[in-house]
Amino acid sequence: STSDQQSSTIFFTASVTQWYQKVRDKHILNQVTKRLDQLSGGNRSYCLSKRLKGSSVEVFETKLLNGCRIIWTQSSGNILVWYICHHKHIDRCVRLVNDAFRR
């Protein structure tokens, strides 16, 4: 199923808040907002919620058109967005998420 019937609340890390403050490209901002709306509505299609390998916790990516990804985890139905990064930085972001869970 590509849709859970339940909606999710989305939380941002400080990294994502800083990203929003820096980005000036309206197109990418609109796309991120659209993807987050889809996720919060329960859509879990492959391009919205690809499980990333090499992590001790369940970390997902959501694809954006410009090669960027939204890196997020889910807990108790809520979504925590850890990073918005270029795909070449995914491994580093997943490592940082793992490190945060180990603390």
PDB file of N, CA and C in Angstrom:
ATOM      1  N   SER A   1       0.840  -1.180   0.000  1.00  0.00           N
ATOM      2  CA  SER A   1       0.000   0.000   0.000  1.00  0.00           C
ATOM      3  C   SER A   1       0.887   1.246   0.000  1.00  0.00           C
ATOM      4  N   THR A   2       0.547   2.219  -0.788  1.00  0.00           N
ATOM      5  CA  THR A   2       1.347   3.438  -0.868  1.00  0.00           C
ATOM      6  C   THR A   2       0.812   4.525   0.043  1.00  0.00           C
ATOM      7  N   SER A   3      -0.238   4.243   0.803  1.00  0.00           N
ATOM      8  CA  SER A   3      -0.806   5.277   1.652  1.00  0.00           C
ATOM      9  C   SER A   3      -1.266   4.695   2.973  1.00  0.00           C
ATOM     10  N   ASP A   4      -0.704   5.226   4.060  1.00  0.00           N
ATOM     11  CA  ASP A   4      -1.248   4.926   5.369  1.00  0.00           C
ATOM     12  C   ASP A   4      -2.452   5.858   5.519  1.00  0.00           C
ATOM     13  N   GLN A   5      -3.472   5.407   6.188  1.00  0.00           N
ATOM     14  CA  GLN A   5      -4.675   6.226   6.316  1.00  0.00           C
ATOM     15  C   GLN A   5      -4.470   7.370   7.307  1.00  0.00           C
ATOM     16  N   GLN A   6      -3.419   7.292   8.085  1.00  0.00           N
ATOM     17  CA  GLN A   6      -3.169   8.237   9.144  1.00  0.00           C
ATOM     18  C   GLN A   6      -2.251   9.358   8.665  1.00  0.00           C
ATOM     19  N   SER A   7      -2.565  10.588   9.071  1.00  0.00           N
ATOM     20  CA  SER A   7      -1.669  11.693   8.726  1.00  0.00           C
ATOM     21  C   SER A   7      -0.569  11.789   9.780  1.00  0.00           C
ATOM     22  N   SER A   8       0.527  12.421   9.411  1.00  0.00           N
ATOM     23  CA  SER A   8       1.694  12.533  10.280  1.00  0.00           C
ATOM     24  C   SER A   8       2.009  13.995  10.537  1.00  0.00           C
ATOM     25  N   THR A   9       2.550  14.262  11.715  1.00  0.00           N
ATOM     26  CA  THR A   9       3.084  15.578  12.022  1.00  0.00           C
ATOM     27  C   THR A   9       4.560  15.559  11.637  1.00  0.00           C
ATOM     28  N   ILE A  10       5.022  16.653  11.036  1.00  0.00           N
ATOM     29  CA  ILE A  10       6.411  16.728  10.579  1.00  0.00           C
ATOM     30  C   ILE A  10       7.186  17.679  11.483  1.00  0.00           C
ATOM     31  N   PHE A  11       8.347  17.196  11.946  1.00  0.00           N
ATOM     32  CA  PHE A  11       9.257  17.996  12.765  1.00  0.00           C
ATOM     33  C   PHE A  11      10.572  18.159  12.018  1.00  0.00           C
ATOM     34  N   PHE A  12      11.235  19.292  12.234  1.00  0.00           N
ATOM     35  CA  PHE A  12      12.515  19.578  11.592  1.00  0.00           C
ATOM     36  C   PHE A  12      13.633  19.620  12.627  1.00  0.00           C
ATOM     37  N   THR A  13      14.822  19.147  12.240  1.00  0.00           N
ATOM     38  CA  THR A  13      16.016  19.361  13.050  1.00  0.00           C
ATOM     39  C   THR A  13      16.509  20.785  12.790  1.00  0.00           C
ATOM     40  N   ALA A  14      17.464  21.217  13.595  1.00  0.00           N
ATOM     41  CA  ALA A  14      18.063  22.546  13.407  1.00  0.00           C
ATOM     42  C   ALA A  14      18.703  22.658  12.030  1.00  0.00           C
ATOM     43  N   SER A  15      19.250  21.550  11.532  1.00  0.00           N
ATOM     44  CA  SER A  15      19.877  21.549  10.205  1.00  0.00           C
ATOM     45  C   SER A  15      18.873  21.936   9.116  1.00  0.00           C
ATOM     46  N   VAL A  16      17.667  21.404   9.212  1.00  0.00           N
ATOM     47  CA  VAL A  16      16.639  21.701   8.204  1.00  0.00           C
ATOM     48  C   VAL A  16      16.152  23.145   8.352  1.00  0.00           C
ATOM     49  N   THR A  17      16.003  23.595   9.581  1.00  0.00           N
ATOM     50  CA  THR A  17      15.606  24.989   9.809  1.00  0.00           C
ATOM     51  C   THR A  17      16.629  25.934   9.199  1.00  0.00           C
ATOM     52  N   GLN A  18      17.921  25.643   9.376  1.00  0.00           N
ATOM     53  CA  GLN A  18      18.981  26.466   8.778  1.00  0.00           C
ATOM     54  C   GLN A  18      18.922  26.414   7.251  1.00  0.00           C
ATOM     55  N   TRP A  19      18.651  25.223   6.710  1.00  0.00           N
ATOM     56  CA  TRP A  19      18.548  25.075   5.256  1.00  0.00           C
ATOM     57  C   TRP A  19      17.453  25.987   4.718  1.00  0.00           C
ATOM     58  N   TYR A  20      16.287  25.981   5.389  1.00  0.00           N
ATOM     59  CA  TYR A  20      15.175  26.841   4.958  1.00  0.00           C
ATOM     60  C   TYR A  20      15.557  28.315   4.997  1.00  0.00           C
ATOM     61  N   GLN A  21      16.347  28.700   5.986  1.00  0.00           N
ATOM     62  CA  GLN A  21      16.738  30.105   6.108  1.00  0.00           C
ATOM     63  C   GLN A  21      17.705  30.536   5.012  1.00  0.00           C
ATOM     64  N   LYS A  22      18.485  29.582   4.485  1.00  0.00           N
ATOM     65  CA  LYS A  22      19.501  29.901   3.478  1.00  0.00           C
ATOM     66  C   LYS A  22      18.984  29.841   2.040  1.00  0.00           C
ATOM     67  N   VAL A  23      18.042  28.943   1.767  1.00  0.00           N
ATOM     68  CA  VAL A  23      17.624  28.689   0.385  1.00  0.00           C
ATOM     69  C   VAL A  23      16.795  29.846  -0.160  1.00  0.00           C
ATOM     70  N   ARG A  24      17.150  30.252  -1.360  1.00  0.00           N
ATOM     71  CA  ARG A  24      16.434  31.350  -2.019  1.00  0.00           C
ATOM     72  C   ARG A  24      15.672  30.882  -3.261  1.00  0.00           C
ATOM     73  N   ASP A  25      15.895  29.663  -3.683  1.00  0.00           N
ATOM     74  CA  ASP A  25      15.267  29.126  -4.890  1.00  0.00           C
ATOM     75  C   ASP A  25      13.823  28.729  -4.589  1.00  0.00           C
ATOM     76  N   LYS A  26      12.882  29.513  -5.079  1.00  0.00           N
ATOM     77  CA  LYS A  26      11.456  29.272  -4.810  1.00  0.00           C
ATOM     78  C   LYS A  26      10.993  27.927  -5.350  1.00  0.00           C
ATOM     79  N   HIS A  27      11.568  27.499  -6.473  1.00  0.00           N
ATOM     80  CA  HIS A  27      11.165  26.223  -7.075  1.00  0.00           C
ATOM     81  C   HIS A  27      11.461  25.057  -6.134  1.00  0.00           C
ATOM     82  N   ILE A  28      12.672  25.033  -5.569  1.00  0.00           N
ATOM     83  CA  ILE A  28      13.032  23.932  -4.667  1.00  0.00           C
ATOM     84  C   ILE A  28      12.238  24.026  -3.367  1.00  0.00           C
ATOM     85  N   LEU A  29      12.012  25.246  -2.879  1.00  0.00           N
ATOM     86  CA  LEU A  29      11.189  25.410  -1.667  1.00  0.00           C
ATOM     87  C   LEU A  29       9.783  24.872  -1.882  1.00  0.00           C
ATOM     88  N   ASN A  30       9.204  25.192  -3.031  1.00  0.00           N
ATOM     89  CA  ASN A  30       7.854  24.697  -3.347  1.00  0.00           C
ATOM     90  C   ASN A  30       7.837  23.176  -3.461  1.00  0.00           C
ATOM     91  N   GLN A  31       8.887  22.608  -4.051  1.00  0.00           N
ATOM     92  CA  GLN A  31       8.924  21.158  -4.205  1.00  0.00           C
ATOM     93  C   GLN A  31       9.069  20.463  -2.850  1.00  0.00           C
ATOM     94  N   VAL A  32       9.910  21.012  -1.974  1.00  0.00           N
ATOM     95  CA  VAL A  32      10.062  20.438  -0.638  1.00  0.00           C
ATOM     96  C   VAL A  32       8.726  20.493   0.102  1.00  0.00           C
ATOM     97  N   THR A  33       8.047  21.628   0.030  1.00  0.00           N
ATOM     98  CA  THR A  33       6.742  21.776   0.692  1.00  0.00           C
ATOM     99  C   THR A  33       5.744  20.758   0.153  1.00  0.00           C
ATOM    100  N   LYS A  34       5.719  20.575  -1.163  1.00  0.00           N
ATOM    101  CA  LYS A  34       4.807  19.605  -1.773  1.00  0.00           C
ATOM    102  C   LYS A  34       5.109  18.183  -1.294  1.00  0.00           C
ATOM    103  N   ARG A  35       6.391  17.811  -1.286  1.00  0.00           N
ATOM    104  CA  ARG A  35       6.782  16.466  -0.840  1.00  0.00           C
ATOM    105  C   ARG A  35       6.424  16.251   0.634  1.00  0.00           C
ATOM    106  N   LEU A  36       6.670  17.249   1.467  1.00  0.00           N
ATOM    107  CA  LEU A  36       6.346  17.118   2.889  1.00  0.00           C
ATOM    108  C   LEU A  36       4.838  17.021   3.110  1.00  0.00           C
ATOM    109  N   ASP A  37       4.065  17.750   2.314  1.00  0.00           N
ATOM    110  CA  ASP A  37       2.602  17.632   2.381  1.00  0.00           C
ATOM    111  C   ASP A  37       2.161  16.215   2.031  1.00  0.00           C
ATOM    112  N   GLN A  38       2.790  15.642   0.991  1.00  0.00           N
ATOM    113  CA  GLN A  38       2.451  14.275   0.584  1.00  0.00           C
ATOM    114  C   GLN A  38       2.794  13.287   1.693  1.00  0.00           C
ATOM    115  N   LEU A  39       3.972  13.446   2.302  1.00  0.00           N
ATOM    116  CA  LEU A  39       4.375  12.554   3.393  1.00  0.00           C
ATOM    117  C   LEU A  39       3.447  12.691   4.595  1.00  0.00           C
ATOM    118  N   SER A  40       3.121  13.926   4.959  1.00  0.00           N
ATOM    119  CA  SER A  40       2.275  14.128   6.136  1.00  0.00           C
ATOM    120  C   SER A  40       0.872  13.587   5.906  1.00  0.00           C
ATOM    121  N   GLY A  41       0.462  13.511   4.638  1.00  0.00           N
ATOM    122  CA  GLY A  41      -0.848  12.958   4.301  1.00  0.00           C
ATOM    123  C   GLY A  41      -0.869  11.438   4.260  1.00  0.00           C
ATOM    124  N   GLY A  42       0.296  10.807   4.466  1.00  0.00           N
ATOM    125  CA  GLY A  42       0.345   9.350   4.518  1.00  0.00           C
ATOM    126  C   GLY A  42       0.827   8.679   3.247  1.00  0.00           C
ATOM    127  N   ASN A  43       1.186   9.452   2.224  1.00  0.00           N
ATOM    128  CA  ASN A  43       1.674   8.852   0.975  1.00  0.00           C
ATOM    129  C   ASN A  43       3.061   8.267   1.192  1.00  0.00           C
ATOM    130  N   ARG A  44       3.208   6.980   0.895  1.00  0.00           N
ATOM    131  CA  ARG A  44       4.492   6.313   1.073  1.00  0.00           C
ATOM    132  C   ARG A  44       4.938   5.603  -0.202  1.00  0.00           C
ATOM    133  N   SER A  45       4.725   6.257  -1.332  1.00  0.00           N
ATOM    134  CA  SER A  45       5.190   5.685  -2.595  1.00  0.00           C
ATOM    135  C   SER A  45       6.712   5.604  -2.577  1.00  0.00           C
ATOM    136  N   TYR A  46       7.272   4.838  -3.508  1.00  0.00           N
ATOM    137  CA  TYR A  46       8.724   4.591  -3.518  1.00  0.00           C
ATOM    138  C   TYR A  46       9.540   5.883  -3.608  1.00  0.00           C
ATOM    139  N   CYS A  47       9.151   6.803  -4.468  1.00  0.00           N
ATOM    140  CA  CYS A  47       9.955   8.033  -4.614  1.00  0.00           C
ATOM    141  C   CYS A  47       9.810   8.940  -3.393  1.00  0.00           C
ATOM    142  N   LEU A  48       8.797   8.714  -2.574  1.00  0.00           N
ATOM    143  CA  LEU A  48       8.625   9.512  -1.364  1.00  0.00           C
ATOM    144  C   LEU A  48       9.250   8.873  -0.131  1.00  0.00           C
ATOM    145  N   SER A  49       9.407   7.552  -0.152  1.00  0.00           N
ATOM    146  CA  SER A  49       9.877   6.903   1.079  1.00  0.00           C
ATOM    147  C   SER A  49      10.764   5.690   0.798  1.00  0.00           C
ATOM    148  N   LYS A  50      11.875   5.935   0.149  1.00  0.00           N
ATOM    149  CA  LYS A  50      12.823   4.859  -0.124  1.00  0.00           C
ATOM    150  C   LYS A  50      13.650   4.600   1.138  1.00  0.00           C
ATOM    151  N   ARG A  51      13.634   3.368   1.610  1.00  0.00           N
ATOM    152  CA  ARG A  51      14.421   2.984   2.795  1.00  0.00           C
ATOM    153  C   ARG A  51      15.888   2.947   2.395  1.00  0.00           C
ATOM    154  N   LEU A  52      16.720   3.599   3.180  1.00  0.00           N
ATOM    155  CA  LEU A  52      18.148   3.643   2.896  1.00  0.00           C
ATOM    156  C   LEU A  52      18.860   2.506   3.608  1.00  0.00           C
ATOM    157  N   LYS A  53      19.830   1.919   2.927  1.00  0.00           N
ATOM    158  CA  LYS A  53      20.594   0.801   3.484  1.00  0.00           C
ATOM    159  C   LYS A  53      21.768   1.322   4.306  1.00  0.00           C
ATOM    160  N   GLY A  54      22.323   0.429   5.116  1.00  0.00           N
ATOM    161  CA  GLY A  54      23.513   0.771   5.879  1.00  0.00           C
ATOM    162  C   GLY A  54      23.239   1.550   7.142  1.00  0.00           C
ATOM    163  N   SER A  55      22.024   1.435   7.656  1.00  0.00           N
ATOM    164  CA  SER A  55      21.668   2.173   8.853  1.00  0.00           C
ATOM    165  C   SER A  55      21.089   1.227   9.891  1.00  0.00           C
ATOM    166  N   SER A  56      21.431   1.463  11.152  1.00  0.00           N
ATOM    167  CA  SER A  56      20.872   0.637  12.221  1.00  0.00           C
ATOM    168  C   SER A  56      19.458   1.070  12.585  1.00  0.00           C
ATOM    169  N   VAL A  57      19.058   2.254  12.152  1.00  0.00           N
ATOM    170  CA  VAL A  57      17.676   2.718  12.326  1.00  0.00           C
ATOM    171  C   VAL A  57      17.044   2.869  10.949  1.00  0.00           C
ATOM    172  N   GLU A  58      15.723   2.899  10.899  1.00  0.00           N
ATOM    173  CA  GLU A  58      15.050   3.065   9.616  1.00  0.00           C
ATOM    174  C   GLU A  58      15.135   4.524   9.180  1.00  0.00           C
ATOM    175  N   VAL A  59      15.939   4.771   8.153  1.00  0.00           N
ATOM    176  CA  VAL A  59      16.109   6.111   7.590  1.00  0.00           C
ATOM    177  C   VAL A  59      15.586   6.060   6.159  1.00  0.00           C
ATOM    178  N   PHE A  60      14.828   7.080   5.780  1.00  0.00           N
ATOM    179  CA  PHE A  60      14.225   7.136   4.460  1.00  0.00           C
ATOM    180  C   PHE A  60      14.692   8.376   3.717  1.00  0.00           C
ATOM    181  N   GLU A  61      14.592   8.296   2.378  1.00  0.00           N
ATOM    182  CA  GLU A  61      14.848   9.477   1.553  1.00  0.00           C
ATOM    183  C   GLU A  61      13.630   9.735   0.693  1.00  0.00           C
ATOM    184  N   THR A  62      13.412  11.013   0.427  1.00  0.00           N
ATOM    185  CA  THR A  62      12.393  11.453  -0.515  1.00  0.00           C
ATOM    186  C   THR A  62      13.127  12.200  -1.612  1.00  0.00           C
ATOM    187  N   LYS A  63      12.885  11.793  -2.852  1.00  0.00           N
ATOM    188  CA  LYS A  63      13.602  12.387  -3.988  1.00  0.00           C
ATOM    189  C   LYS A  63      13.012  13.740  -4.374  1.00  0.00           C
ATOM    190  N   LEU A  64      13.919  14.652  -4.728  1.00  0.00           N
ATOM    191  CA  LEU A  64      13.555  15.941  -5.298  1.00  0.00           C
ATOM    192  C   LEU A  64      14.149  16.012  -6.695  1.00  0.00           C
ATOM    193  N   LEU A  65      13.629  16.871  -7.538  1.00  0.00           N
ATOM    194  CA  LEU A  65      14.021  16.888  -8.952  1.00  0.00           C
ATOM    195  C   LEU A  65      15.469  17.271  -9.207  1.00  0.00           C
ATOM    196  N   ASN A  66      16.061  18.072  -8.345  1.00  0.00           N
ATOM    197  CA  ASN A  66      17.401  18.604  -8.626  1.00  0.00           C
ATOM    198  C   ASN A  66      18.525  17.743  -8.064  1.00  0.00           C
ATOM    199  N   GLY A  67      18.248  16.491  -7.731  1.00  0.00           N
ATOM    200  CA  GLY A  67      19.277  15.620  -7.164  1.00  0.00           C
ATOM    201  C   GLY A  67      19.356  15.713  -5.657  1.00  0.00           C
ATOM    202  N   CYS A  68      18.546  16.562  -5.067  1.00  0.00           N
ATOM    203  CA  CYS A  68      18.508  16.663  -3.614  1.00  0.00           C
ATOM    204  C   CYS A  68      17.574  15.613  -3.037  1.00  0.00           C
ATOM    205  N   ARG A  69      17.759  15.372  -1.754  1.00  0.00           N
ATOM    206  CA  ARG A  69      16.941  14.391  -1.045  1.00  0.00           C
ATOM    207  C   ARG A  69      16.537  14.956   0.306  1.00  0.00           C
ATOM    208  N   ILE A  70      15.357  14.555   0.747  1.00  0.00           N
ATOM    209  CA  ILE A  70      14.910  14.825   2.106  1.00  0.00           C
ATOM    210  C   ILE A  70      15.216  13.551   2.889  1.00  0.00           C
ATOM    211  N   ILE A  71      15.999  13.654   3.953  1.00  0.00           N
ATOM    212  CA  ILE A  71      16.378  12.505   4.773  1.00  0.00           C
ATOM    213  C   ILE A  71      15.542  12.565   6.051  1.00  0.00           C
ATOM    214  N   TRP A  72      14.803  11.465   6.323  1.00  0.00           N
ATOM    215  CA  TRP A  72      13.877  11.505   7.455  1.00  0.00           C
ATOM    216  C   TRP A  72      13.709  10.147   8.120  1.00  0.00           C
ATOM    217  N   THR A  73      13.205  10.193   9.352  1.00  0.00           N
ATOM    218  CA  THR A  73      12.851   8.991  10.095  1.00  0.00           C
ATOM    219  C   THR A  73      11.412   9.145  10.560  1.00  0.00           C
ATOM    220  N   GLN A  74      10.834   8.028  10.984  1.00  0.00           N
ATOM    221  CA  GLN A  74       9.453   8.052  11.451  1.00  0.00           C
ATOM    222  C   GLN A  74       9.387   7.368  12.814  1.00  0.00           C
ATOM    223  N   SER A  75       8.628   7.971  13.725  1.00  0.00           N
ATOM    224  CA  SER A  75       8.452   7.410  15.061  1.00  0.00           C
ATOM    225  C   SER A  75       7.074   7.784  15.579  1.00  0.00           C
ATOM    226  N   SER A  76       6.342   6.792  16.041  1.00  0.00           N
ATOM    227  CA  SER A  76       4.991   7.009  16.590  1.00  0.00           C
ATOM    228  C   SER A  76       4.107   7.781  15.612  1.00  0.00           C
ATOM    229  N   GLY A  77       4.274   7.524  14.329  1.00  0.00           N
ATOM    230  CA  GLY A  77       3.456   8.180  13.317  1.00  0.00           C
ATOM    231  C   GLY A  77       3.932   9.563  12.915  1.00  0.00           C
ATOM    232  N   ASN A  78       4.905  10.108  13.635  1.00  0.00           N
ATOM    233  CA  ASN A  78       5.443  11.428  13.306  1.00  0.00           C
ATOM    234  C   ASN A  78       6.694  11.287  12.446  1.00  0.00           C
ATOM    235  N   ILE A  79       6.958  12.305  11.654  1.00  0.00           N
ATOM    236  CA  ILE A  79       8.127  12.322  10.767  1.00  0.00           C
ATOM    237  C   ILE A  79       9.103  13.370  11.270  1.00  0.00           C
ATOM    238  N   LEU A  80      10.373  12.956  11.398  1.00  0.00           N
ATOM    239  CA  LEU A  80      11.436  13.893  11.749  1.00  0.00           C
ATOM    240  C   LEU A  80      12.340  14.041  10.532  1.00  0.00           C
ATOM    241  N   VAL A  81      12.362  15.248   9.981  1.00  0.00           N
ATOM    242  CA  VAL A  81      13.225  15.543   8.835  1.00  0.00           C
ATOM    243  C   VAL A  81      14.584  15.967   9.387  1.00  0.00           C
ATOM    244  N   TRP A  82      15.599  15.147   9.077  1.00  0.00           N
ATOM    245  CA  TRP A  82      16.946  15.376   9.595  1.00  0.00           C
ATOM    246  C   TRP A  82      17.749  16.305   8.705  1.00  0.00           C
ATOM    247  N   TYR A  83      17.682  16.056   7.388  1.00  0.00           N
ATOM    248  CA  TYR A  83      18.503  16.822   6.441  1.00  0.00           C
ATOM    249  C   TYR A  83      17.778  16.977   5.111  1.00  0.00           C
ATOM    250  N   ILE A  84      18.106  18.053   4.418  1.00  0.00           N
ATOM    251  CA  ILE A  84      17.807  18.195   2.999  1.00  0.00           C
ATOM    252  C   ILE A  84      19.178  18.375   2.363  1.00  0.00           C
ATOM    253  N   CYS A  85      19.571  17.387   1.559  1.00  0.00           N
ATOM    254  CA  CYS A  85      20.945  17.379   1.059  1.00  0.00           C
ATOM    255  C   CYS A  85      20.996  16.874  -0.382  1.00  0.00           C
ATOM    256  N   HIS A  86      22.138  17.093  -1.027  1.00  0.00           N
ATOM    257  CA  HIS A  86      22.363  16.546  -2.353  1.00  0.00           C
ATOM    258  C   HIS A  86      22.632  15.054  -2.214  1.00  0.00           C
ATOM    259  N   HIS A  87      22.271  14.282  -3.229  1.00  0.00           N
ATOM    260  CA  HIS A  87      22.383  12.826  -3.120  1.00  0.00           C
ATOM    261  C   HIS A  87      23.800  12.343  -2.830  1.00  0.00           C
ATOM    262  N   LYS A  88      24.813  13.119  -3.236  1.00  0.00           N
ATOM    263  CA  LYS A  88      26.189  12.678  -2.968  1.00  0.00           C
ATOM    264  C   LYS A  88      26.546  12.752  -1.481  1.00  0.00           C
ATOM    265  N   HIS A  89      25.716  13.415  -0.664  1.00  0.00           N
ATOM    266  CA  HIS A  89      25.964  13.527   0.773  1.00  0.00           C
ATOM    267  C   HIS A  89      25.093  12.590   1.608  1.00  0.00           C
ATOM    268  N   ILE A  90      24.343  11.702   0.966  1.00  0.00           N
ATOM    269  CA  ILE A  90      23.413  10.835   1.693  1.00  0.00           C
ATOM    270  C   ILE A  90      24.137   9.960   2.712  1.00  0.00           C
ATOM    271  N   ASP A  91      25.248   9.331   2.326  1.00  0.00           N
ATOM    272  CA  ASP A  91      25.963   8.444   3.252  1.00  0.00           C
ATOM    273  C   ASP A  91      26.359   9.181   4.529  1.00  0.00           C
ATOM    274  N   ARG A  92      26.870  10.366   4.374  1.00  0.00           N
ATOM    275  CA  ARG A  92      27.265  11.168   5.537  1.00  0.00           C
ATOM    276  C   ARG A  92      26.056  11.490   6.406  1.00  0.00           C
ATOM    277  N   CYS A  93      24.952  11.869   5.797  1.00  0.00           N
ATOM    278  CA  CYS A  93      23.737  12.204   6.549  1.00  0.00           C
ATOM    279  C   CYS A  93      23.203  11.000   7.314  1.00  0.00           C
ATOM    280  N   VAL A  94      23.214   9.835   6.689  1.00  0.00           N
ATOM    281  CA  VAL A  94      22.751   8.614   7.361  1.00  0.00           C
ATOM    282  C   VAL A  94      23.653   8.305   8.557  1.00  0.00           C
ATOM    283  N   ARG A  95      24.965   8.475   8.392  1.00  0.00           N
ATOM    284  CA  ARG A  95      25.897   8.273   9.509  1.00  0.00           C
ATOM    285  C   ARG A  95      25.576   9.211  10.671  1.00  0.00           C
ATOM    286  N   LEU A  96      25.289  10.453  10.353  1.00  0.00           N
ATOM    287  CA  LEU A  96      24.973  11.432  11.387  1.00  0.00           C
ATOM    288  C   LEU A  96      23.671  11.090  12.109  1.00  0.00           C
ATOM    289  N   VAL A  97      22.674  10.594  11.370  1.00  0.00           N
ATOM    290  CA  VAL A  97      21.418  10.153  11.989  1.00  0.00           C
ATOM    291  C   VAL A  97      21.695   8.982  12.932  1.00  0.00           C
ATOM    292  N   ASN A  98      22.459   8.011  12.471  1.00  0.00           N
ATOM    293  CA  ASN A  98      22.839   6.867  13.319  1.00  0.00           C
ATOM    294  C   ASN A  98      23.550   7.340  14.583  1.00  0.00           C
ATOM    295  N   ASP A  99      24.494   8.261  14.435  1.00  0.00           N
ATOM    296  CA  ASP A  99      25.233   8.777  15.581  1.00  0.00           C
ATOM    297  C   ASP A  99      24.284   9.430  16.594  1.00  0.00           C
ATOM    298  N   ALA A 100      23.303  10.158  16.095  1.00  0.00           N
ATOM    299  CA  ALA A 100      22.335  10.816  16.985  1.00  0.00           C
ATOM    300  C   ALA A 100      21.521   9.794  17.776  1.00  0.00           C
ATOM    301  N   PHE A 101      21.170   8.681  17.149  1.00  0.00           N
ATOM    302  CA  PHE A 101      20.402   7.653  17.844  1.00  0.00           C
ATOM    303  C   PHE A 101      21.261   6.904  18.875  1.00  0.00           C
ATOM    304  N   ARG A 102      22.553   6.886  18.683  1.00  0.00           N
ATOM    305  CA  ARG A 102      23.438   6.193  19.623  1.00  0.00           C
ATOM    306  C   ARG A 102      23.669   7.001  20.902  1.00  0.00           C
ATOM    307  N   ARG A 103      23.436   8.295  20.846  1.00  0.00           N
ATOM    308  CA  ARG A 103      23.676   9.148  22.033  1.00  0.00           C
ATOM    309  C   ARG A 103      22.658   8.899  23.096  1.00  0.00           C
TER     310      ARG A 103
END
